[in-house]
Amino acid sequence: INAEYGVPDWRCVSRSSQSVLVAMMRAATGQLRCSSTFVGGSPARCVEAISGGNIFAVMTSLAAEHGAANLGQGFPSFGSPSFLGPAVEQVSQGDVYSAHGAPHDLGFQYSYPGGEPSLAAAMSGLYSPLFRQELGPQNLLISCGAQASIWCSLAALCNPRDHVVMVTPGFDAHIKAAAILDLDLTGVSLEQPALNPPSCTAAEWKLDLTKLRAAITHETKVLILNTPSAPIGKVFTREELEGVAEIVQCFPELIVLTDEVYEHIVYDGRSHVRIATLKAVSYTHLTLPTKRIV
């Protein structure tokens, strides 16, 4: 415990983008004190924009307080696979290849920046049929989770103060990434359904295409669309996405970034439609799916 501040003196090195963001938020809220040899003074101004916590922590806390089912964050209900125990034991003994020897294509000590080739090839085989086009490993980038993809995509595509449009309510990771990168973010809110009866479904939230068209200009760099969406779970219909695509066609320089991490969590007879599969799509498009490998 740091005697001066009465809080832990956090010193960590992490390759996880989410861990880095958490550390930045702790710095902004005074929970994190960094050594003056590492960071002096107050944190960067952009960090203040993400100092309000994160939705996972908020919902987990509320679920615990009220004894509710936590649909905001998944927790495995099963144990580790049986093969993991012997593998961990081999690692602890200092020889991970003692049982079967080193693979012939061991390669370099660092992973490939674009993703392990065998994994990229597997993802290519999985997603080519889903996108109805041949996707080679050169069309894919393996990242450390969707949040890393969001951050890296916006950082690679945008300069500070570039204009970005986002359909809201939306996932806070998009908003925080835009804030840290100093982007000019405009939200286009879905039309909220009447609350009577209170059992309205996510499908009743509608996108006003006129408002979306008014928000996008020739200066807009990226349109962020999340389907199925967080936090309300709306699955955009083919008709809605065709309306979005028609608007996007008017802006040749616009890049569409779709967050589709919940692509397989669709119920009640609905289906997930990928905007990249629509006919006459001629704009630049990035899709962020999520595959968890156990």
Short mmCIF file of C-alpha atoms in Angstrom, two decimals:
data_model
loop_
_atom_site.label_atom_id
_atom_site.label_comp_id
_atom_site.label_asym_id
_atom_site.label_seq_id
_atom_site.Cartn_x
_atom_site.Cartn_y
_atom_site.Cartn_z
CA ILE A 1 0.00 0.00 0.00
CA ASN A 2 1.33 3.38 -0.97
CA ALA A 3 1.48 5.27 2.32
CA GLU A 4 1.22 8.67 0.68
CA TYR A 5 -1.96 7.99 -1.25
CA GLY A 6 -3.43 5.09 0.69
CA VAL A 7 -3.97 3.12 -2.50
CA PRO A 8 -2.08 0.27 -4.17
CA ASP A 9 0.96 1.37 -6.17
CA TRP A 10 0.02 -0.45 -9.37
CA ARG A 11 2.95 -1.53 -11.50
CA CYS A 12 1.96 -3.85 -14.29
CA VAL A 13 2.98 -4.78 -17.79
CA SER A 14 0.16 -6.09 -19.94
CA ARG A 15 -0.33 -7.04 -23.58
CA SER A 16 -4.07 -6.82 -23.18
CA SER A 17 -5.66 -3.65 -24.55
CA GLN A 18 -8.49 -3.93 -22.04
CA SER A 19 -6.02 -4.08 -19.14
CA VAL A 20 -4.25 -0.99 -20.45
CA LEU A 21 -7.58 0.86 -20.68
CA VAL A 22 -8.43 -0.16 -17.12
CA ALA A 23 -5.07 1.16 -15.95
CA MET A 24 -5.70 4.44 -17.78
CA MET A 25 -9.12 4.79 -16.15
CA ARG A 26 -7.62 4.15 -12.72
CA ALA A 27 -5.04 6.82 -13.42
CA ALA A 28 -7.76 9.29 -14.39
CA THR A 29 -9.79 8.60 -11.26
CA GLY A 30 -6.86 8.73 -8.88
CA GLN A 31 -6.86 4.99 -8.12
CA LEU A 32 -3.53 4.52 -9.87
CA ARG A 33 -0.32 6.30 -8.95
CA CYS A 34 2.55 5.84 -11.37
CA SER A 35 6.21 6.25 -10.56
CA SER A 36 7.55 9.63 -11.66
CA THR A 37 10.14 7.80 -13.73
CA PHE A 38 7.31 6.34 -15.82
CA VAL A 39 4.57 8.96 -15.98
CA GLY A 40 4.93 12.37 -14.40
CA GLY A 41 2.10 14.71 -13.45
CA SER A 42 -1.51 14.15 -14.43
CA PRO A 43 -2.69 11.74 -17.14
CA ALA A 44 -3.35 12.86 -20.70
CA ARG A 45 -6.53 14.88 -21.26
CA CYS A 46 -8.00 12.18 -23.48
CA VAL A 47 -7.93 9.75 -20.54
CA GLU A 48 -10.44 11.91 -18.67
CA ALA A 49 -13.05 10.93 -21.26
CA ILE A 50 -12.95 7.30 -20.11
CA SER A 51 -12.89 7.92 -16.37
CA GLY A 52 -16.52 6.90 -15.81
CA GLY A 53 -15.84 3.18 -15.40
CA ASN A 54 -16.87 0.43 -17.79
CA ILE A 55 -20.19 -1.25 -18.45
CA PHE A 56 -18.97 -4.72 -17.48
CA ALA A 57 -18.02 -3.61 -13.97
CA VAL A 58 -21.26 -1.66 -13.54
CA MET A 59 -23.55 -4.50 -14.62
CA THR A 60 -21.62 -7.15 -12.66
CA SER A 61 -21.90 -5.03 -9.52
CA LEU A 62 -25.65 -4.51 -10.04
CA ALA A 63 -26.24 -8.20 -10.73
CA ALA A 64 -24.44 -9.14 -7.52
CA GLU A 65 -26.34 -6.52 -5.52
CA HIS A 66 -29.78 -7.63 -6.70
CA GLY A 67 -29.14 -11.35 -7.19
CA ALA A 68 -29.91 -11.04 -10.90
CA ALA A 69 -28.77 -13.14 -13.84
CA ASN A 70 -25.78 -11.34 -15.30
CA LEU A 71 -26.38 -11.14 -19.05
CA GLY A 72 -23.82 -8.35 -19.40
CA GLN A 73 -20.81 -10.56 -18.84
CA GLY A 74 -20.40 -14.24 -19.49
CA PHE A 75 -18.80 -16.65 -17.05
CA PRO A 76 -17.94 -20.25 -17.99
CA SER A 77 -20.08 -22.89 -16.30
CA PHE A 78 -17.59 -25.66 -17.07
CA GLY A 79 -14.10 -26.58 -15.98
CA SER A 80 -10.82 -26.66 -17.89
CA PRO A 81 -10.37 -29.29 -20.63
CA SER A 82 -8.59 -32.45 -19.52
CA PHE A 83 -5.61 -31.99 -21.84
CA LEU A 84 -4.69 -28.71 -20.15
CA GLY A 85 -3.47 -30.30 -16.91
CA PRO A 86 -0.60 -32.34 -18.40
CA ALA A 87 0.38 -29.43 -20.64
CA VAL A 88 0.61 -27.05 -17.69
CA GLU A 89 2.61 -29.62 -15.76
CA GLN A 90 5.09 -29.91 -18.63
CA VAL A 91 5.47 -26.14 -18.71
CA SER A 92 6.10 -26.02 -14.96
CA GLN A 93 8.85 -28.61 -15.43
CA GLY A 94 10.50 -26.44 -18.06
CA ASP A 95 9.97 -28.69 -21.10
CA VAL A 96 6.74 -28.14 -22.96
CA TYR A 97 7.78 -30.54 -25.75
CA SER A 98 8.92 -33.44 -23.56
CA ALA A 99 6.03 -35.71 -24.55
CA HIS A 100 5.78 -35.26 -28.31
CA GLY A 101 8.76 -33.14 -29.29
CA ALA A 102 8.82 -29.70 -30.84
CA PRO A 103 6.60 -29.14 -33.91
CA HIS A 104 8.54 -29.10 -37.19
CA ASP A 105 7.14 -25.67 -38.09
CA LEU A 106 7.87 -24.03 -34.75
CA GLY A 107 8.74 -20.74 -36.45
CA PHE A 108 9.83 -17.60 -34.66
CA GLN A 109 9.66 -16.88 -30.95
CA TYR A 110 7.16 -14.06 -31.59
CA SER A 111 3.76 -14.58 -33.14
CA TYR A 112 3.05 -13.22 -36.59
CA PRO A 113 1.66 -9.65 -36.45
CA GLY A 114 -1.30 -10.58 -38.63
CA GLY A 115 -2.10 -13.74 -36.74
CA GLU A 116 -0.84 -17.31 -36.68
CA PRO A 117 -1.05 -18.52 -40.32
CA SER A 118 -2.82 -21.77 -39.44
CA LEU A 119 -5.42 -19.85 -37.41
CA ALA A 120 -5.88 -17.28 -40.19
CA ALA A 121 -6.37 -20.12 -42.68
CA ALA A 122 -8.98 -21.72 -40.41
CA MET A 123 -10.83 -18.40 -40.08
CA SER A 124 -10.67 -18.00 -43.85
CA GLY A 125 -12.32 -21.37 -44.31
CA LEU A 126 -15.02 -20.48 -41.78
CA TYR A 127 -15.87 -16.97 -42.97
CA SER A 128 -15.55 -17.29 -46.75
CA PRO A 129 -18.94 -19.04 -47.04
CA LEU A 130 -20.53 -16.65 -44.53
CA PHE A 131 -19.38 -13.60 -46.52
CA ARG A 132 -20.08 -15.32 -49.86
CA GLN A 133 -16.63 -14.50 -51.19
CA GLU A 134 -13.18 -15.99 -51.03
CA LEU A 135 -11.32 -14.58 -48.05
CA GLY A 136 -7.64 -15.38 -47.92
CA PRO A 137 -5.42 -14.91 -44.86
CA GLN A 138 -4.44 -11.55 -46.35
CA ASN A 139 -8.04 -10.41 -45.82
CA LEU A 140 -8.01 -11.33 -42.14
CA LEU A 141 -6.33 -9.94 -39.05
CA ILE A 142 -6.32 -11.90 -35.80
CA SER A 143 -6.46 -9.63 -32.76
CA CYS A 144 -6.52 -9.97 -28.99
CA GLY A 145 -10.30 -9.66 -28.70
CA ALA A 146 -12.85 -7.35 -30.28
CA GLN A 147 -11.90 -4.37 -28.12
CA ALA A 148 -8.38 -4.51 -29.53
CA SER A 149 -9.89 -4.67 -33.03
CA ILE A 150 -12.03 -1.59 -32.36
CA TRP A 151 -9.07 0.39 -31.07
CA CYS A 152 -6.65 -0.69 -33.81
CA SER A 153 -9.18 -0.14 -36.60
CA LEU A 154 -10.00 3.42 -35.55
CA ALA A 155 -6.34 4.21 -34.87
CA ALA A 156 -5.34 2.93 -38.31
CA LEU A 157 -8.14 4.64 -40.23
CA CYS A 158 -8.54 7.99 -38.49
CA ASN A 159 -6.51 11.04 -37.64
CA PRO A 160 -7.29 13.26 -34.62
CA ARG A 161 -10.49 15.27 -35.07
CA ASP A 162 -11.73 13.07 -37.92
CA HIS A 163 -15.50 12.75 -37.96
CA VAL A 164 -17.03 9.40 -36.98
CA VAL A 165 -20.73 8.50 -36.85
CA MET A 166 -22.07 5.81 -34.53
CA VAL A 167 -25.53 4.33 -34.06
CA THR A 168 -26.54 4.53 -30.40
CA PRO A 169 -27.26 3.20 -27.77
CA GLY A 170 -23.88 1.60 -28.28
CA PHE A 171 -21.05 -0.32 -26.69
CA ASP A 172 -18.93 1.96 -24.53
CA ALA A 173 -15.68 0.59 -26.00
CA HIS A 174 -16.45 2.36 -29.29
CA ILE A 175 -17.05 5.64 -27.47
CA LYS A 176 -13.94 5.38 -25.32
CA ALA A 177 -11.70 4.47 -28.23
CA ALA A 178 -12.98 7.49 -30.15
CA ALA A 179 -12.40 9.71 -27.12
CA ILE A 180 -8.84 8.54 -26.54
CA LEU A 181 -8.03 8.99 -30.24
CA ASP A 182 -9.54 12.51 -30.12
CA LEU A 183 -12.14 11.79 -32.79
CA ASP A 184 -15.23 13.90 -33.43
CA LEU A 185 -17.99 11.40 -32.64
CA THR A 186 -21.62 11.96 -33.62
CA GLY A 187 -24.28 9.60 -32.27
CA VAL A 188 -27.45 8.76 -34.15
CA SER A 189 -29.96 7.42 -31.64
CA LEU A 190 -32.35 4.61 -32.40
CA GLU A 191 -35.99 5.62 -32.01
CA GLN A 192 -37.08 4.39 -28.60
CA PRO A 193 -40.34 2.39 -28.55
CA ALA A 194 -43.27 3.33 -26.37
CA LEU A 195 -42.69 1.91 -22.90
CA ASN A 196 -46.29 0.68 -22.55
CA PRO A 197 -46.36 -2.23 -22.31
CA PRO A 198 -42.90 -2.45 -20.68
CA SER A 199 -42.28 -5.78 -22.37
CA CYS A 200 -41.18 -4.15 -25.63
CA THR A 201 -38.51 -6.01 -27.57
CA ALA A 202 -35.20 -4.84 -29.00
CA ALA A 203 -36.69 -5.17 -32.49
CA GLU A 204 -39.01 -2.24 -31.72
CA TRP A 205 -36.05 0.15 -31.58
CA LYS A 206 -35.92 1.66 -35.06
CA LEU A 207 -33.20 3.45 -36.98
CA ASP A 208 -34.35 6.71 -38.55
CA LEU A 209 -32.53 6.66 -41.89
CA THR A 210 -33.27 10.35 -42.42
CA LYS A 211 -31.35 11.21 -39.24
CA LEU A 212 -28.51 8.91 -40.23
CA ARG A 213 -28.28 10.55 -43.66
CA ALA A 214 -28.21 14.00 -42.06
CA ALA A 215 -25.39 13.01 -39.67
CA ILE A 216 -23.07 11.73 -42.39
CA THR A 217 -21.14 14.27 -44.46
CA HIS A 218 -18.36 14.05 -47.00
CA GLU A 219 -16.00 14.72 -44.08
CA THR A 220 -17.16 11.61 -42.20
CA LYS A 221 -14.41 9.00 -42.08
CA VAL A 222 -16.09 6.00 -40.42
CA LEU A 223 -19.61 4.76 -39.71
CA ILE A 224 -19.75 2.38 -36.71
CA LEU A 225 -22.64 -0.09 -36.68
CA ASN A 226 -23.11 -2.80 -34.04
CA THR A 227 -25.41 -5.69 -34.94
CA PRO A 228 -26.59 -7.58 -32.96
CA SER A 229 -26.13 -4.56 -30.77
CA ALA A 230 -25.05 -3.90 -27.22
CA PRO A 231 -26.60 -2.99 -24.87
CA ILE A 232 -30.16 -3.46 -26.15
CA GLY A 233 -29.63 -6.56 -28.31
CA LYS A 234 -31.18 -5.20 -31.49
CA VAL A 235 -30.69 -7.36 -34.57
CA PHE A 236 -30.83 -5.10 -37.62
CA THR A 237 -33.06 -6.47 -40.35
CA ARG A 238 -32.07 -6.87 -43.98
CA GLU A 239 -34.34 -3.96 -44.90
CA GLU A 240 -32.70 -1.69 -42.33
CA LEU A 241 -29.20 -2.62 -43.48
CA GLU A 242 -30.16 -2.11 -47.12
CA GLY A 243 -31.29 1.38 -46.16
CA VAL A 244 -27.94 2.02 -44.46
CA ALA A 245 -26.07 0.66 -47.48
CA GLU A 246 -27.99 2.94 -49.82
CA ILE A 247 -26.90 5.97 -47.77
CA VAL A 248 -23.29 4.80 -47.61
CA GLN A 249 -23.15 4.46 -51.40
CA CYS A 250 -23.45 8.25 -51.59
CA PHE A 251 -20.12 8.68 -49.80
CA PRO A 252 -17.30 6.89 -51.67
CA GLU A 253 -14.69 7.75 -49.03
CA LEU A 254 -16.73 6.49 -46.08
CA ILE A 255 -15.57 3.33 -44.30
CA VAL A 256 -18.14 1.10 -42.59
CA LEU A 257 -16.98 -0.62 -39.42
CA THR A 258 -19.44 -3.25 -38.20
CA ASP A 259 -19.07 -4.85 -34.79
CA GLU A 260 -20.67 -8.30 -35.13
CA VAL A 261 -19.31 -10.05 -32.05
CA TYR A 262 -22.78 -11.36 -31.17
CA GLU A 263 -23.34 -12.80 -34.64
CA HIS A 264 -24.37 -16.22 -33.30
CA ILE A 265 -26.52 -14.98 -30.40
CA VAL A 266 -29.78 -14.53 -32.31
CA TYR A 267 -33.16 -15.86 -31.18
CA ASP A 268 -36.89 -15.96 -31.95
CA GLY A 269 -36.47 -17.00 -35.56
CA ARG A 270 -34.41 -13.94 -36.51
CA SER A 271 -31.21 -14.16 -38.52
CA HIS A 272 -28.03 -12.15 -38.51
CA VAL A 273 -27.44 -10.31 -41.79
CA ARG A 274 -23.94 -9.12 -42.66
CA ILE A 275 -24.04 -5.78 -44.40
CA ALA A 276 -20.93 -6.79 -46.35
CA THR A 277 -22.97 -9.51 -48.09
CA LEU A 278 -25.60 -7.19 -49.52
CA LYS A 279 -25.72 -6.77 -53.29
CA ALA A 280 -24.04 -3.81 -54.95
CA VAL A 281 -21.80 -3.14 -51.95
CA SER A 282 -18.90 -1.07 -53.30
CA TYR A 283 -17.63 0.71 -50.19
CA THR A 284 -14.73 -0.17 -47.88
CA HIS A 285 -15.93 -2.39 -45.08
CA LEU A 286 -14.42 -3.92 -41.95
CA THR A 287 -16.20 -6.56 -39.88
CA LEU A 288 -15.30 -7.44 -36.29
CA PRO A 289 -16.53 -10.94 -35.41
CA THR A 290 -15.42 -12.81 -32.30
CA LYS A 291 -14.32 -16.42 -32.09
CA ARG A 292 -13.41 -17.79 -28.67
CA ILE A 293 -11.07 -20.73 -28.94
CA VAL A 294 -10.84 -23.18 -26.06
#
